[in-house]
Amino acid sequence: ARLSRRHQGQTRAGGGRRGWRRLAQLAHVARGVCELPLHLSVLLLRGEDYSAIHGLWPLSGRKRVAWSEPIALESIKRIKNHHGGGCSVNDVGMAAATGALARYLEGLTAGLTAEDATPTLPTSVRRQLRAACGVTLAVPFNMRTPAEMGRVTLTNKFAVAFVRLPLAAPSPRDRLADTVRAMAGLKASTEPFAMWASLQAVTRLLPATCAASLVDLVADSATAICTNNRGPSEWLYFDGRLCTRWVSWAPQRASIGLCLTLYTYAGSMRCSVSADETCVPEPAQLV
């Protein structure tokens, strides 16, 4: 009888927690709907990044790719645990990606804005390139519920939010702290839900041509896509053969010519870069 009463108490407590969680989710959705016009206005009025790898030259449509050797996931987790403060494996990867972009942009900008550079750029353009101090990354967010994650479906359900990160940082530790702070603010906000809801509304209610133009207008504000793909934790076999490596890239649209992908597989992480050859002719340098 005591065990039965204890089980009933645990059931009621579990049901209460689920109820509160459901109410919190509904409140978050309602807040996202109310703040949807604000998020869209900020995105449309913010303007696009302008740097040596975004907005300077028209895209060619020819892609170049590169990827890294596997990096032990445990070593990345040690950095995450040492930093603390809610830092995640994805934050460590994002900080490294931002650092790579900063170093690459610094060298590319110095070459393009030199007095004897070829081609010679107008003084106003060189001034703008030197003034670039941050980079906007388009970050995909998974919008599937836990129940949906348990089913295999061949459809996408994600939102793309935008996070601005500074290029200059006194040290890698400070860069990681900036990344953790920016990503925590983004996750706590309603922007991912608002972006997903607005994308659904635009693609379903507007003609395809109008919808594509509006989506491209929003996408233009980002320099690059930075995505984290969590792959299988165990080795996979295909037709009895061991799959030793896993390489992937996300598609880009509008004026975004660069994608940085961080993906895990069987206890390791790789980073891959897909870039329009006009933006990043040598993606291995970023890797």
PDB file of C-alpha atoms in Angstrom:
ATOM      1  CA  ALA A   1       0.000   0.000   0.000  1.00  0.00           C
ATOM      2  CA  ARG A   2       2.856   2.359   0.863  1.00  0.00           C
ATOM      3  CA  LEU A   3       4.499   1.575  -2.473  1.00  0.00           C
ATOM      4  CA  SER A   4       1.194   2.215  -4.258  1.00  0.00           C
ATOM      5  CA  ARG A   5       0.726   5.585  -2.548  1.00  0.00           C
ATOM      6  CA  ARG A   6       4.326   6.527  -3.337  1.00  0.00           C
ATOM      7  CA  HIS A   7       3.805   5.566  -6.993  1.00  0.00           C
ATOM      8  CA  GLN A   8       0.624   7.638  -7.135  1.00  0.00           C
ATOM      9  CA  GLY A   9       2.477  10.622  -5.619  1.00  0.00           C
ATOM     10  CA  GLN A  10       5.284  10.285  -8.150  1.00  0.00           C
ATOM     11  CA  THR A  11       2.740  10.062 -10.980  1.00  0.00           C
ATOM     12  CA  ARG A  12       0.983  13.220  -9.789  1.00  0.00           C
ATOM     13  CA  ALA A  13       4.341  15.021  -9.427  1.00  0.00           C
ATOM     14  CA  GLY A  14       5.398  13.936 -12.910  1.00  0.00           C
ATOM     15  CA  GLY A  15       2.070  15.048 -14.337  1.00  0.00           C
ATOM     16  CA  GLY A  16       2.419  18.394 -12.564  1.00  0.00           C
ATOM     17  CA  ARG A  17       5.894  18.934 -13.995  1.00  0.00           C
ATOM     18  CA  ARG A  18       4.672  18.086 -17.465  1.00  0.00           C
ATOM     19  CA  GLY A  19       1.774  20.491 -17.028  1.00  0.00           C
ATOM     20  CA  TRP A  20       4.044  23.343 -15.969  1.00  0.00           C
ATOM     21  CA  ARG A  21       6.415  22.549 -18.827  1.00  0.00           C
ATOM     22  CA  ARG A  22       3.503  22.642 -21.252  1.00  0.00           C
ATOM     23  CA  LEU A  23       2.350  25.998 -19.893  1.00  0.00           C
ATOM     24  CA  ALA A  24       5.880  27.390 -20.193  1.00  0.00           C
ATOM     25  CA  GLN A  25       6.042  26.241 -23.833  1.00  0.00           C
ATOM     26  CA  LEU A  26       2.676  27.838 -24.598  1.00  0.00           C
ATOM     27  CA  ALA A  27       3.797  31.099 -22.962  1.00  0.00           C
ATOM     28  CA  HIS A  28       6.997  31.043 -25.040  1.00  0.00           C
ATOM     29  CA  VAL A  29       4.998  30.509 -28.240  1.00  0.00           C
ATOM     30  CA  ALA A  30       2.593  33.349 -27.353  1.00  0.00           C
ATOM     31  CA  ARG A  31       5.511  35.655 -26.620  1.00  0.00           C
ATOM     32  CA  GLY A  32       7.122  34.694 -29.936  1.00  0.00           C
ATOM     33  CA  VAL A  33       3.952  35.529 -31.869  1.00  0.00           C
ATOM     34  CA  CYS A  34       3.745  38.935 -30.172  1.00  0.00           C
ATOM     35  CA  GLU A  35       7.431  39.716 -30.823  1.00  0.00           C
ATOM     36  CA  LEU A  36       7.398  38.458 -34.419  1.00  0.00           C
ATOM     37  CA  PRO A  37       6.990  41.956 -35.992  1.00  0.00           C
ATOM     38  CA  LEU A  38       9.853  43.270 -33.853  1.00  0.00           C
ATOM     39  CA  HIS A  39      12.274  40.518 -34.942  1.00  0.00           C
ATOM     40  CA  LEU A  40      11.397  40.948 -38.607  1.00  0.00           C
ATOM     41  CA  SER A  41      11.746  44.733 -38.431  1.00  0.00           C
ATOM     42  CA  VAL A  42      15.177  44.464 -36.821  1.00  0.00           C
ATOM     43  CA  LEU A  43      16.350  42.000 -39.486  1.00  0.00           C
ATOM     44  CA  LEU A  44      15.046  44.032 -42.418  1.00  0.00           C
ATOM     45  CA  LEU A  45      16.466  47.317 -41.120  1.00  0.00           C
ATOM     46  CA  ARG A  46      19.829  46.011 -39.928  1.00  0.00           C
ATOM     47  CA  GLY A  47      21.441  45.835 -43.365  1.00  0.00           C
ATOM     48  CA  GLU A  48      23.957  43.297 -44.578  1.00  0.00           C
ATOM     49  CA  ASP A  49      27.518  42.633 -43.492  1.00  0.00           C
ATOM     50  CA  TYR A  50      30.081  44.185 -45.789  1.00  0.00           C
ATOM     51  CA  SER A  51      33.550  42.702 -45.837  1.00  0.00           C
ATOM     52  CA  ALA A  52      36.151  41.145 -48.106  1.00  0.00           C
ATOM     53  CA  ILE A  53      34.143  37.883 -48.211  1.00  0.00           C
ATOM     54  CA  HIS A  54      30.595  39.263 -48.333  1.00  0.00           C
ATOM     55  CA  GLY A  55      29.077  41.943 -50.518  1.00  0.00           C
ATOM     56  CA  LEU A  56      32.286  43.015 -52.224  1.00  0.00           C
ATOM     57  CA  TRP A  57      32.159  40.761 -55.302  1.00  0.00           C
ATOM     58  CA  PRO A  58      29.207  38.976 -56.967  1.00  0.00           C
ATOM     59  CA  LEU A  59      29.138  35.207 -56.360  1.00  0.00           C
ATOM     60  CA  SER A  60      30.392  32.986 -59.190  1.00  0.00           C
ATOM     61  CA  GLY A  61      28.281  29.911 -58.351  1.00  0.00           C
ATOM     62  CA  ARG A  62      31.368  27.661 -58.349  1.00  0.00           C
ATOM     63  CA  LYS A  63      31.974  25.930 -55.013  1.00  0.00           C
ATOM     64  CA  ARG A  64      35.143  24.760 -53.349  1.00  0.00           C
ATOM     65  CA  VAL A  65      35.180  22.470 -50.309  1.00  0.00           C
ATOM     66  CA  ALA A  66      37.611  21.301 -47.651  1.00  0.00           C
ATOM     67  CA  TRP A  67      37.385  19.371 -44.390  1.00  0.00           C
ATOM     68  CA  SER A  68      39.552  18.598 -41.401  1.00  0.00           C
ATOM     69  CA  GLU A  69      40.954  15.464 -39.875  1.00  0.00           C
ATOM     70  CA  PRO A  70      38.871  14.068 -36.969  1.00  0.00           C
ATOM     71  CA  ILE A  71      39.252  15.878 -33.643  1.00  0.00           C
ATOM     72  CA  ALA A  72      38.605  13.890 -30.465  1.00  0.00           C
ATOM     73  CA  LEU A  73      35.282  14.990 -28.989  1.00  0.00           C
ATOM     74  CA  GLU A  74      36.681  14.491 -25.484  1.00  0.00           C
ATOM     75  CA  SER A  75      39.268  17.239 -26.007  1.00  0.00           C
ATOM     76  CA  ILE A  76      36.512  19.674 -27.036  1.00  0.00           C
ATOM     77  CA  LYS A  77      34.436  18.634 -24.025  1.00  0.00           C
ATOM     78  CA  ARG A  78      37.395  19.363 -21.748  1.00  0.00           C
ATOM     79  CA  ILE A  79      37.470  22.947 -23.053  1.00  0.00           C
ATOM     80  CA  LYS A  80      33.697  23.198 -22.551  1.00  0.00           C
ATOM     81  CA  ASN A  81      33.865  21.875 -18.984  1.00  0.00           C
ATOM     82  CA  HIS A  82      36.860  24.048 -18.097  1.00  0.00           C
ATOM     83  CA  HIS A  83      35.066  27.199 -19.263  1.00  0.00           C
ATOM     84  CA  GLY A  84      31.760  26.337 -17.537  1.00  0.00           C
ATOM     85  CA  GLY A  85      29.010  28.947 -17.412  1.00  0.00           C
ATOM     86  CA  GLY A  86      26.659  27.029 -19.695  1.00  0.00           C
ATOM     87  CA  CYS A  87      29.253  26.548 -22.428  1.00  0.00           C
ATOM     88  CA  SER A  88      28.452  23.798 -24.947  1.00  0.00           C
ATOM     89  CA  VAL A  89      30.440  21.824 -27.516  1.00  0.00           C
ATOM     90  CA  ASN A  90      28.700  23.896 -30.188  1.00  0.00           C
ATOM     91  CA  ASP A  91      29.882  27.124 -28.497  1.00  0.00           C
ATOM     92  CA  VAL A  92      33.496  25.928 -28.605  1.00  0.00           C
ATOM     93  CA  GLY A  93      33.152  25.150 -32.313  1.00  0.00           C
ATOM     94  CA  MET A  94      31.457  28.495 -33.012  1.00  0.00           C
ATOM     95  CA  ALA A  95      34.227  30.380 -31.202  1.00  0.00           C
ATOM     96  CA  ALA A  96      36.865  28.540 -33.235  1.00  0.00           C
ATOM     97  CA  ALA A  97      34.977  29.279 -36.467  1.00  0.00           C
ATOM     98  CA  THR A  98      34.733  32.972 -35.605  1.00  0.00           C
ATOM     99  CA  GLY A  99      38.447  33.074 -34.784  1.00  0.00           C
ATOM    100  CA  ALA A 100      39.271  31.456 -38.120  1.00  0.00           C
ATOM    101  CA  LEU A 101      37.081  33.973 -39.955  1.00  0.00           C
ATOM    102  CA  ALA A 102      38.742  36.852 -38.099  1.00  0.00           C
ATOM    103  CA  ARG A 103      42.255  35.718 -39.014  1.00  0.00           C
ATOM    104  CA  TYR A 104      41.301  34.991 -42.628  1.00  0.00           C
ATOM    105  CA  LEU A 105      39.528  38.337 -43.028  1.00  0.00           C
ATOM    106  CA  GLU A 106      42.435  40.220 -41.478  1.00  0.00           C
ATOM    107  CA  GLY A 107      44.891  38.863 -44.038  1.00  0.00           C
ATOM    108  CA  LEU A 108      42.505  39.206 -46.978  1.00  0.00           C
ATOM    109  CA  THR A 109      41.531  42.772 -46.065  1.00  0.00           C
ATOM    110  CA  ALA A 110      45.172  43.802 -45.644  1.00  0.00           C
ATOM    111  CA  GLY A 111      45.945  42.530 -49.147  1.00  0.00           C
ATOM    112  CA  LEU A 112      42.916  44.186 -50.780  1.00  0.00           C
ATOM    113  CA  THR A 113      43.404  47.570 -49.120  1.00  0.00           C
ATOM    114  CA  ALA A 114      47.168  47.901 -49.653  1.00  0.00           C
ATOM    115  CA  GLU A 115      48.284  50.860 -51.742  1.00  0.00           C
ATOM    116  CA  ASP A 116      49.717  48.594 -54.445  1.00  0.00           C
ATOM    117  CA  ALA A 117      46.806  46.105 -54.379  1.00  0.00           C
ATOM    118  CA  THR A 118      45.485  44.639 -57.621  1.00  0.00           C
ATOM    119  CA  PRO A 119      42.693  45.276 -58.437  1.00  0.00           C
ATOM    120  CA  THR A 120      42.743  48.809 -57.051  1.00  0.00           C
ATOM    121  CA  LEU A 121      39.645  49.536 -54.969  1.00  0.00           C
ATOM    122  CA  PRO A 122      38.124  53.011 -54.447  1.00  0.00           C
ATOM    123  CA  THR A 123      39.178  54.779 -51.252  1.00  0.00           C
ATOM    124  CA  SER A 124      35.629  54.655 -49.827  1.00  0.00           C
ATOM    125  CA  VAL A 125      35.480  50.865 -50.337  1.00  0.00           C
ATOM    126  CA  ARG A 126      38.868  50.342 -48.707  1.00  0.00           C
ATOM    127  CA  ARG A 127      37.715  52.426 -45.765  1.00  0.00           C
ATOM    128  CA  GLN A 128      34.582  50.294 -45.386  1.00  0.00           C
ATOM    129  CA  LEU A 129      36.554  47.057 -45.528  1.00  0.00           C
ATOM    130  CA  ARG A 130      38.960  48.246 -42.827  1.00  0.00           C
ATOM    131  CA  ALA A 131      36.029  49.307 -40.627  1.00  0.00           C
ATOM    132  CA  ALA A 132      34.479  45.788 -40.558  1.00  0.00           C
ATOM    133  CA  CYS A 133      34.460  44.848 -36.863  1.00  0.00           C
ATOM    134  CA  GLY A 134      31.953  41.997 -36.615  1.00  0.00           C
ATOM    135  CA  VAL A 135      30.436  39.117 -38.507  1.00  0.00           C
ATOM    136  CA  THR A 136      26.810  37.963 -38.635  1.00  0.00           C
ATOM    137  CA  LEU A 137      26.345  34.199 -38.714  1.00  0.00           C
ATOM    138  CA  ALA A 138      23.137  32.441 -39.745  1.00  0.00           C
ATOM    139  CA  VAL A 139      22.671  29.599 -37.251  1.00  0.00           C
ATOM    140  CA  PRO A 140      20.099  26.832 -37.932  1.00  0.00           C
ATOM    141  CA  PHE A 141      17.998  25.693 -34.945  1.00  0.00           C
ATOM    142  CA  ASN A 142      16.216  22.351 -34.790  1.00  0.00           C
ATOM    143  CA  MET A 143      12.472  22.902 -34.272  1.00  0.00           C
ATOM    144  CA  ARG A 144      11.404  19.265 -33.897  1.00  0.00           C
ATOM    145  CA  THR A 145       9.799  18.162 -30.645  1.00  0.00           C
ATOM    146  CA  PRO A 146      11.269  15.180 -28.727  1.00  0.00           C
ATOM    147  CA  ALA A 147       8.425  13.024 -30.094  1.00  0.00           C
ATOM    148  CA  GLU A 148       9.237  14.082 -33.672  1.00  0.00           C
ATOM    149  CA  MET A 149      12.926  13.357 -33.113  1.00  0.00           C
ATOM    150  CA  GLY A 150      11.997   9.737 -32.400  1.00  0.00           C
ATOM    151  CA  ARG A 151      10.515   9.272 -35.867  1.00  0.00           C
ATOM    152  CA  VAL A 152      12.331   9.156 -39.190  1.00  0.00           C
ATOM    153  CA  THR A 153      10.878  11.692 -41.613  1.00  0.00           C
ATOM    154  CA  LEU A 154      12.406  13.014 -44.824  1.00  0.00           C
ATOM    155  CA  THR A 155      11.414  16.625 -44.202  1.00  0.00           C
ATOM    156  CA  ASN A 156      13.203  19.623 -42.725  1.00  0.00           C
ATOM    157  CA  LYS A 157      11.896  21.481 -39.696  1.00  0.00           C
ATOM    158  CA  PHE A 158      14.344  24.137 -38.600  1.00  0.00           C
ATOM    159  CA  ALA A 159      14.642  27.847 -38.057  1.00  0.00           C
ATOM    160  CA  VAL A 160      17.557  30.103 -38.953  1.00  0.00           C
ATOM    161  CA  ALA A 161      18.460  32.771 -36.409  1.00  0.00           C
ATOM    162  CA  PHE A 162      21.159  35.430 -36.770  1.00  0.00           C
ATOM    163  CA  VAL A 163      23.912  36.059 -34.241  1.00  0.00           C
ATOM    164  CA  ARG A 164      26.472  38.875 -34.447  1.00  0.00           C
ATOM    165  CA  LEU A 165      29.926  38.138 -33.087  1.00  0.00           C
ATOM    166  CA  PRO A 166      32.889  40.536 -32.814  1.00  0.00           C
ATOM    167  CA  LEU A 167      35.935  39.791 -34.954  1.00  0.00           C
ATOM    168  CA  ALA A 168      38.434  41.288 -32.518  1.00  0.00           C
ATOM    169  CA  ALA A 169      39.037  39.543 -29.193  1.00  0.00           C
ATOM    170  CA  PRO A 170      41.916  39.919 -26.710  1.00  0.00           C
ATOM    171  CA  SER A 171      42.267  36.133 -26.380  1.00  0.00           C
ATOM    172  CA  PRO A 172      40.597  32.838 -27.359  1.00  0.00           C
ATOM    173  CA  ARG A 173      39.116  32.704 -23.849  1.00  0.00           C
ATOM    174  CA  ASP A 174      37.440  36.091 -24.339  1.00  0.00           C
ATOM    175  CA  ARG A 175      36.191  35.023 -27.768  1.00  0.00           C
ATOM    176  CA  LEU A 176      34.633  31.899 -26.263  1.00  0.00           C
ATOM    177  CA  ALA A 177      33.000  33.990 -23.511  1.00  0.00           C
ATOM    178  CA  ASP A 178      31.518  36.323 -26.154  1.00  0.00           C
ATOM    179  CA  THR A 179      30.197  33.325 -28.091  1.00  0.00           C
ATOM    180  CA  VAL A 180      28.629  31.711 -25.012  1.00  0.00           C
ATOM    181  CA  ARG A 181      26.960  34.998 -24.089  1.00  0.00           C
ATOM    182  CA  ALA A 182      25.612  35.597 -27.603  1.00  0.00           C
ATOM    183  CA  MET A 183      24.308  32.045 -28.057  1.00  0.00           C
ATOM    184  CA  ALA A 184      22.705  31.979 -24.603  1.00  0.00           C
ATOM    185  CA  GLY A 185      20.857  35.206 -25.392  1.00  0.00           C
ATOM    186  CA  LEU A 186      19.698  33.792 -28.717  1.00  0.00           C
ATOM    187  CA  LYS A 187      18.456  30.534 -27.177  1.00  0.00           C
ATOM    188  CA  ALA A 188      16.571  32.402 -24.446  1.00  0.00           C
ATOM    189  CA  SER A 189      14.895  34.709 -26.949  1.00  0.00           C
ATOM    190  CA  THR A 190      11.897  34.013 -29.156  1.00  0.00           C
ATOM    191  CA  GLU A 191      13.818  34.769 -32.356  1.00  0.00           C
ATOM    192  CA  PRO A 192      14.238  31.116 -33.496  1.00  0.00           C
ATOM    193  CA  PHE A 193      10.495  30.462 -33.128  1.00  0.00           C
ATOM    194  CA  ALA A 194       9.614  33.807 -34.715  1.00  0.00           C
ATOM    195  CA  MET A 195      11.875  33.092 -37.690  1.00  0.00           C
ATOM    196  CA  TRP A 196      10.397  29.620 -38.150  1.00  0.00           C
ATOM    197  CA  ALA A 197       6.814  30.911 -37.927  1.00  0.00           C
ATOM    198  CA  SER A 198       7.487  33.758 -40.352  1.00  0.00           C
ATOM    199  CA  LEU A 199       9.171  31.415 -42.838  1.00  0.00           C
ATOM    200  CA  GLN A 200       6.170  29.084 -42.724  1.00  0.00           C
ATOM    201  CA  ALA A 201       3.785  31.992 -43.263  1.00  0.00           C
ATOM    202  CA  VAL A 202       5.804  33.512 -46.109  1.00  0.00           C
ATOM    203  CA  THR A 203       6.257  30.256 -48.036  1.00  0.00           C
ATOM    204  CA  ARG A 204       2.622  29.199 -47.670  1.00  0.00           C
ATOM    205  CA  LEU A 205       0.794  32.483 -48.168  1.00  0.00           C
ATOM    206  CA  LEU A 206       2.863  34.320 -50.791  1.00  0.00           C
ATOM    207  CA  PRO A 207       3.603  33.376 -54.407  1.00  0.00           C
ATOM    208  CA  ALA A 208       6.872  31.496 -54.782  1.00  0.00           C
ATOM    209  CA  THR A 209       8.690  34.396 -56.481  1.00  0.00           C
ATOM    210  CA  CYS A 210       7.702  36.898 -53.798  1.00  0.00           C
ATOM    211  CA  ALA A 211       8.513  34.466 -50.992  1.00  0.00           C
ATOM    212  CA  ALA A 212      11.984  33.734 -52.412  1.00  0.00           C
ATOM    213  CA  SER A 213      12.766  37.446 -52.767  1.00  0.00           C
ATOM    214  CA  LEU A 214      11.723  38.164 -49.170  1.00  0.00           C
ATOM    215  CA  VAL A 215      13.730  35.232 -47.791  1.00  0.00           C
ATOM    216  CA  ASP A 216      16.784  36.354 -49.788  1.00  0.00           C
ATOM    217  CA  LEU A 217      16.413  39.882 -48.427  1.00  0.00           C
ATOM    218  CA  VAL A 218      16.629  38.555 -44.866  1.00  0.00           C
ATOM    219  CA  ALA A 219      19.438  36.099 -45.701  1.00  0.00           C
ATOM    220  CA  ASP A 220      21.566  38.893 -47.202  1.00  0.00           C
ATOM    221  CA  SER A 221      22.336  40.204 -43.706  1.00  0.00           C
ATOM    222  CA  ALA A 222      24.568  37.197 -42.887  1.00  0.00           C
ATOM    223  CA  THR A 223      28.142  36.610 -43.998  1.00  0.00           C
ATOM    224  CA  ALA A 224      28.126  32.855 -43.454  1.00  0.00           C
ATOM    225  CA  ILE A 225      26.096  29.890 -42.261  1.00  0.00           C
ATOM    226  CA  CYS A 226      27.523  28.087 -39.240  1.00  0.00           C
ATOM    227  CA  THR A 227      25.774  24.814 -38.456  1.00  0.00           C
ATOM    228  CA  ASN A 228      26.358  22.012 -35.966  1.00  0.00           C
ATOM    229  CA  ASN A 229      25.302  18.493 -36.967  1.00  0.00           C
ATOM    230  CA  ARG A 230      25.172  15.881 -34.232  1.00  0.00           C
ATOM    231  CA  GLY A 231      25.829  12.579 -35.938  1.00  0.00           C
ATOM    232  CA  PRO A 232      25.687   8.993 -34.657  1.00  0.00           C
ATOM    233  CA  SER A 233      27.810   8.266 -31.600  1.00  0.00           C
ATOM    234  CA  GLU A 234      28.567   4.708 -32.792  1.00  0.00           C
ATOM    235  CA  TRP A 235      30.303   3.495 -35.933  1.00  0.00           C
ATOM    236  CA  LEU A 236      27.943   2.849 -38.832  1.00  0.00           C
ATOM    237  CA  TYR A 237      28.138   0.159 -41.500  1.00  0.00           C
ATOM    238  CA  PHE A 238      26.774   0.295 -45.042  1.00  0.00           C
ATOM    239  CA  ASP A 239      26.411  -3.010 -46.879  1.00  0.00           C
ATOM    240  CA  GLY A 240      28.761  -4.566 -44.333  1.00  0.00           C
ATOM    241  CA  ARG A 241      31.455  -1.921 -44.787  1.00  0.00           C
ATOM    242  CA  LEU A 242      32.576   0.442 -42.057  1.00  0.00           C
ATOM    243  CA  CYS A 243      31.844   4.143 -42.678  1.00  0.00           C
ATOM    244  CA  THR A 244      35.066   5.768 -41.509  1.00  0.00           C
ATOM    245  CA  ARG A 245      34.290   9.414 -42.251  1.00  0.00           C
ATOM    246  CA  TRP A 246      31.262  11.656 -42.430  1.00  0.00           C
ATOM    247  CA  VAL A 247      31.375  14.889 -44.437  1.00  0.00           C
ATOM    248  CA  SER A 248      28.490  17.309 -44.956  1.00  0.00           C
ATOM    249  CA  TRP A 249      27.741  20.873 -46.026  1.00  0.00           C
ATOM    250  CA  ALA A 250      24.641  23.021 -45.730  1.00  0.00           C
ATOM    251  CA  PRO A 251      23.233  24.845 -48.770  1.00  0.00           C
ATOM    252  CA  GLN A 252      23.580  28.626 -49.046  1.00  0.00           C
ATOM    253  CA  ARG A 253      21.303  31.165 -50.674  1.00  0.00           C
ATOM    254  CA  ALA A 254      21.113  34.852 -51.583  1.00  0.00           C
ATOM    255  CA  SER A 255      24.521  36.537 -51.168  1.00  0.00           C
ATOM    256  CA  ILE A 256      25.812  34.012 -48.589  1.00  0.00           C
ATOM    257  CA  GLY A 257      28.757  32.249 -50.184  1.00  0.00           C
ATOM    258  CA  LEU A 258      30.263  30.517 -47.159  1.00  0.00           C
ATOM    259  CA  CYS A 259      29.172  27.628 -44.929  1.00  0.00           C
ATOM    260  CA  LEU A 260      31.031  26.304 -41.887  1.00  0.00           C
ATOM    261  CA  THR A 261      29.837  22.896 -40.680  1.00  0.00           C
ATOM    262  CA  LEU A 262      30.795  21.221 -37.400  1.00  0.00           C
ATOM    263  CA  TYR A 263      29.675  17.601 -37.197  1.00  0.00           C
ATOM    264  CA  THR A 264      30.262  14.759 -34.793  1.00  0.00           C
ATOM    265  CA  TYR A 265      30.523  11.060 -35.559  1.00  0.00           C
ATOM    266  CA  ALA A 266      31.673   8.133 -33.428  1.00  0.00           C
ATOM    267  CA  GLY A 267      33.395  10.196 -30.721  1.00  0.00           C
ATOM    268  CA  SER A 268      35.069  12.726 -32.993  1.00  0.00           C
ATOM    269  CA  MET A 269      34.312  16.042 -34.658  1.00  0.00           C
ATOM    270  CA  ARG A 270      35.251  17.344 -38.088  1.00  0.00           C
ATOM    271  CA  CYS A 271      34.840  20.817 -39.497  1.00  0.00           C
ATOM    272  CA  SER A 272      34.100  21.391 -43.162  1.00  0.00           C
ATOM    273  CA  VAL A 273      33.967  24.504 -45.300  1.00  0.00           C
ATOM    274  CA  SER A 274      31.957  25.032 -48.470  1.00  0.00           C
ATOM    275  CA  ALA A 275      32.591  28.369 -50.166  1.00  0.00           C
ATOM    276  CA  ASP A 276      32.006  30.190 -53.394  1.00  0.00           C
ATOM    277  CA  GLU A 277      35.432  30.576 -54.986  1.00  0.00           C
ATOM    278  CA  THR A 278      34.924  34.343 -55.197  1.00  0.00           C
ATOM    279  CA  CYS A 279      34.567  34.589 -51.389  1.00  0.00           C
ATOM    280  CA  VAL A 280      37.077  32.016 -50.186  1.00  0.00           C
ATOM    281  CA  PRO A 281      39.170  30.583 -53.020  1.00  0.00           C
ATOM    282  CA  GLU A 282      41.158  28.404 -50.602  1.00  0.00           C
ATOM    283  CA  PRO A 283      38.748  26.944 -48.002  1.00  0.00           C
ATOM    284  CA  ALA A 284      41.531  24.754 -46.576  1.00  0.00           C
ATOM    285  CA  GLN A 285      42.989  27.919 -45.027  1.00  0.00           C
ATOM    286  CA  LEU A 286      39.809  28.362 -42.970  1.00  0.00           C
ATOM    287  CA  VAL A 287      39.789  24.675 -41.984  1.00  0.00           C
TER     288      VAL A 287
END
